[in-house]
XYZ file of C-alpha atoms in Angstrom:
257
model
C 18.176 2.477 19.099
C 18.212 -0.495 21.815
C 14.864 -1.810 23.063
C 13.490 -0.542 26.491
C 13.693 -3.436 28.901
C 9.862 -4.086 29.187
C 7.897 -3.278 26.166
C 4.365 -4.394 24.590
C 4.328 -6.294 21.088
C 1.338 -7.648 19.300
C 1.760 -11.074 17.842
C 0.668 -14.328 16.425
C 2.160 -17.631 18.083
C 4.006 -19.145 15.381
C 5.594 -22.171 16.936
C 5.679 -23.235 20.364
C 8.744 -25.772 22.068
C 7.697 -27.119 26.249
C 11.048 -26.046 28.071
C 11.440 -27.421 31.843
C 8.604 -28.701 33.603
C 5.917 -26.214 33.310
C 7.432 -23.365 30.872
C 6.957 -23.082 26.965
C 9.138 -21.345 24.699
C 7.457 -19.192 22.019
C 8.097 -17.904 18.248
C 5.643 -15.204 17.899
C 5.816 -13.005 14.687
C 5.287 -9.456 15.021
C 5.218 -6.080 12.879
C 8.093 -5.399 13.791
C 10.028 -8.604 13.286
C 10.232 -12.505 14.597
C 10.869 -12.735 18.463
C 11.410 -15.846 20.365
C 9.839 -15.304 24.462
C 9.331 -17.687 26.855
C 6.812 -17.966 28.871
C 6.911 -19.174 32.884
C 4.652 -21.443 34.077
C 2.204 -21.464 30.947
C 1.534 -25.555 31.493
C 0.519 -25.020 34.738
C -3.604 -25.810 35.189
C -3.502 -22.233 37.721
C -1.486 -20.183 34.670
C -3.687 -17.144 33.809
C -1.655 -16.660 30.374
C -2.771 -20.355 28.919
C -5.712 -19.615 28.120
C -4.247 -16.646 25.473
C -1.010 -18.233 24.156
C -2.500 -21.101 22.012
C -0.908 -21.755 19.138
C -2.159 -19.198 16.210
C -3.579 -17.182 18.575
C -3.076 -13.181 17.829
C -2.568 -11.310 21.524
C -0.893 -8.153 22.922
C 2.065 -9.429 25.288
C 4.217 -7.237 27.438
C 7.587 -8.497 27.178
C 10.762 -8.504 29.652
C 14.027 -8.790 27.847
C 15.806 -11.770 30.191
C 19.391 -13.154 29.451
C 18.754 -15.333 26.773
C 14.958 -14.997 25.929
C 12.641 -12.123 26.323
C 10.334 -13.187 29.055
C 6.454 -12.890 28.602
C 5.027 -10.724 31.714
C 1.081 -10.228 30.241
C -0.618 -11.851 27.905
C -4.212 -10.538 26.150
C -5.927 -12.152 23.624
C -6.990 -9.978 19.921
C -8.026 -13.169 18.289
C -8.333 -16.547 19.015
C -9.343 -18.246 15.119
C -11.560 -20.435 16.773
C -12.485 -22.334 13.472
C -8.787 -23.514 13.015
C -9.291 -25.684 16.702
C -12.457 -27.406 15.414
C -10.878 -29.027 12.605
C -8.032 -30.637 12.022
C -7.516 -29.684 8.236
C -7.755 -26.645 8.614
C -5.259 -26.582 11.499
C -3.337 -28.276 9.156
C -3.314 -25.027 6.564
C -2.555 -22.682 9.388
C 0.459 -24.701 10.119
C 1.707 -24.729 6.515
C 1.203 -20.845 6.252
C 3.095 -20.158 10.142
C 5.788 -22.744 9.025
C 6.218 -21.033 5.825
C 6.054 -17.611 7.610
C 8.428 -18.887 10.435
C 11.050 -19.560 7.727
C 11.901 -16.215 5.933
C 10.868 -14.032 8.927
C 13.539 -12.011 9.995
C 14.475 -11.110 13.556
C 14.114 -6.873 14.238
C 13.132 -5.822 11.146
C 9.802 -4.458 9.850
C 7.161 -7.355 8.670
C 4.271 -5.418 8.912
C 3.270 -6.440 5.385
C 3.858 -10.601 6.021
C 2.406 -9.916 9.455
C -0.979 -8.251 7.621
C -0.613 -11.906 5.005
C -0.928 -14.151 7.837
C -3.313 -12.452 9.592
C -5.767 -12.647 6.260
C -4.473 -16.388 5.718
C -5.374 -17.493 9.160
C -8.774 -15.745 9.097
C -9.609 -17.248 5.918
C -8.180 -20.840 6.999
C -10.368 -20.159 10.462
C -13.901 -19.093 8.524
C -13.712 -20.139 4.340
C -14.778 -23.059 2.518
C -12.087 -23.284 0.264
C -8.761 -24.123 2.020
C -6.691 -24.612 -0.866
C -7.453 -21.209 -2.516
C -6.611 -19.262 0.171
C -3.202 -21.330 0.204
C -2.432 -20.699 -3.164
C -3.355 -17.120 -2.568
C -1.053 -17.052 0.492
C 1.945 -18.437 -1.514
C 1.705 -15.931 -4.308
C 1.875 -13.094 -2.169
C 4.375 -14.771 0.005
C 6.074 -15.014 -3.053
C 5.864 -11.544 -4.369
C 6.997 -10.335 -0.721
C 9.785 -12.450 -0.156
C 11.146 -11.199 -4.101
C 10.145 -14.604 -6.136
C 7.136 -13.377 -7.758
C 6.264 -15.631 -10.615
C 6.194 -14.745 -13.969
C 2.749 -15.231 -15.218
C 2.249 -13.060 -18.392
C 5.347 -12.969 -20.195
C 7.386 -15.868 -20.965
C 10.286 -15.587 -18.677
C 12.643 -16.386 -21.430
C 11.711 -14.370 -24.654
C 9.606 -12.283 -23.605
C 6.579 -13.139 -25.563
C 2.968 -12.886 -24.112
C 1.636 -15.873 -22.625
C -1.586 -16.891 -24.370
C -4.155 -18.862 -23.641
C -2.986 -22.680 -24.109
C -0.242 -25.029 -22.371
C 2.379 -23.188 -21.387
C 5.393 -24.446 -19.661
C 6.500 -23.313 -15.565
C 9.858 -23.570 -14.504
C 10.958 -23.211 -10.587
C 14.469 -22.233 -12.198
C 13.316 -19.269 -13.884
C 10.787 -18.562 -12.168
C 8.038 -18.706 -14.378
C 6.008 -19.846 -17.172
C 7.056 -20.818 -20.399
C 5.898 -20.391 -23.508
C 5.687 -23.995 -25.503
C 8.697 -23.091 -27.750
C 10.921 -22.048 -24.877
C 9.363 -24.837 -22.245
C 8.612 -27.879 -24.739
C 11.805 -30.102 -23.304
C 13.426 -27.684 -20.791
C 14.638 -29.967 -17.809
C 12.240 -28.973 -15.069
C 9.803 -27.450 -16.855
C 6.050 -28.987 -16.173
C 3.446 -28.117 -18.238
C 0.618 -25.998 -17.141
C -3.368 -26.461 -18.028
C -4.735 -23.270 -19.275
C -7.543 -23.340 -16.271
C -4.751 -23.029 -14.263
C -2.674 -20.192 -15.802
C -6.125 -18.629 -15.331
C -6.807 -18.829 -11.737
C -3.253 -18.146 -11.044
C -3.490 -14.556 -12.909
C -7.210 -13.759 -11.237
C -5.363 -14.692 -7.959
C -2.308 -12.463 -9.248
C -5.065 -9.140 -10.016
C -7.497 -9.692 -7.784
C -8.182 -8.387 -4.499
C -9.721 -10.489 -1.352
C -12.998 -10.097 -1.595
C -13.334 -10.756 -5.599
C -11.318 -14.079 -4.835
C -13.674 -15.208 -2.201
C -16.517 -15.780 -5.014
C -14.015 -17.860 -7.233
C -14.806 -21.318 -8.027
C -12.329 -23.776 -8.663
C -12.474 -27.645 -10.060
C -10.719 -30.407 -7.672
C -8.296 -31.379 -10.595
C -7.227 -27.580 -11.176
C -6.458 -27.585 -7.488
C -4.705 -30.509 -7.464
C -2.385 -29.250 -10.276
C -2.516 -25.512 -8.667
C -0.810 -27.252 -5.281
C 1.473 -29.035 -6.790
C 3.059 -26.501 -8.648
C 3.052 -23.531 -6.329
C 4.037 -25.804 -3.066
C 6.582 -27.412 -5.356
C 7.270 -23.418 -6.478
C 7.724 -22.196 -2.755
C 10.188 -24.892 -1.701
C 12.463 -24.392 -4.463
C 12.965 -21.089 -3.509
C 12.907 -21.967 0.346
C 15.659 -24.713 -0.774
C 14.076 -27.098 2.067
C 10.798 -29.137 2.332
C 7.991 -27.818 4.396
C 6.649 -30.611 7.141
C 2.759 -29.288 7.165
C 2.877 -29.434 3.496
C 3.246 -33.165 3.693
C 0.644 -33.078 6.042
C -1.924 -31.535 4.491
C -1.605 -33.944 1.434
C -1.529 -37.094 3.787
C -4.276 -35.871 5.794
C -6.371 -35.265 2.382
C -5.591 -39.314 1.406
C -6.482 -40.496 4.781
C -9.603 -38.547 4.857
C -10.459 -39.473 1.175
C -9.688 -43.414 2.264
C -12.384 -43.107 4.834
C -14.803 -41.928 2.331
C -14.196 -44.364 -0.331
């Protein structure tokens, strides 16, 4: 069934391009799929939709479809995740999690479940303490939904239970190893049993369990590295913010030293 002409969406601001001299194209994700709008006159000082189309914000728009681009008539903010504009790291999360987001959205098709993920991801980047877990939280379900759940309790090659000692993860097979199966496997790194821990109370937990867990700097270190590392494997490119947030971590670190 085609789209009526004018309709109303609710959506966060994914991605945002300046077209012509005052107008700014938009990627907005929605329930119901990604949708690219633009919208007239936004830079303008006089616009009365700036002050609701910043970038991550969530807002009810009534959209036009125009030739090319649906055309963004009204704009109302839902939520503006004030705490990701009042620091720049954790800006820099929300723009890993809408790049991330951005690249296996589909266009016209139901999200409603990655849509529901990035609203808890920005709302935790916006008000939380810990950044990093609610990024590796984001990436396992992101992971799960987009069909590249890891393996984190069987050994993804014979089968055996994983127990509790260095095990072996492979971005190949998508999961861990156990030592006899990982111990020289091309691409396999090995895997601290902290770790292996936090990753399966991140797999069984729900939000509000996860919010009291505590984790050590080095097991979030090793935590990044493998589940960024995971989630560009499967994306086959390298994501931008990532690189950001780990240079923005060494400058800041620098400063302090």
């Amino acid at each position: 069934m085609p789209r009526p002409r004018v309709f109303r969406r609710e959506g966060i601001i994914l991605r945002e391009l300046d077209y012509a001299e005052a107008d700014r194209i938009l990627t907005i994700l929605t329930p119901a799929g990604k949708v690219s709008a633009l919208a007239k006159g936004v830079r303008r000082v006089t616009s009365h939709k700036a002050g609701h189309l910043g970038l991550f914000a969530r807002v009810s728009l009534m959209l036009a479809q125009g030739r090319n681009l649906d055309i963004v008539t009204q704009a109302e903010s839902i939520e503006e995740f004030e705490g990701l504009r009042r620091d720049l790291t954790r800006f820099s999360y929300a723009s890993y999690v809408a790049e991330v987001v951005d690249r296996v959205a589909p266009e016209d098709e139901d999200v409603s479940r990655l849509y529901d993920l990035l609203v808890v991801a920005l709302h935790w980047f916006s008000e939380e303490e810990d950044l990093a877990l609610g990024a590796r939280l984001f990436e396992l379900r992101l992971l799960e939904y987009a069909g590249y759940q890891a393996e984190l309790f069987e050994c993804v090659q014979c089968q055996a239970p994983i127990r509790a000692e260095v095990n072996y993860f492979s971005n190949e097979m998508g999961g861990l190893l156990c030592p006899r199966c990982g111990t020289g496997r091309q691409g396999a790194v090995p895997v601290s049993v902290n770790a292996q821990k936090v990753l399966r109370y991140l797999a069984r937990h729900e939000l509000e369990a996860i919010r009291g867990l505590r984790v050590s700097p080095a097991t979030h270190e090793e935590l990044e590295a493998l589940l960024m590392g995971y989630l560009e494997y499967t994306l086959e490119r390298d994501l931008n913010s990532a690189h950001l947030i780990r240079r923005l971590r060494q400058e800041l670190s620098a400063g302090q030293g």
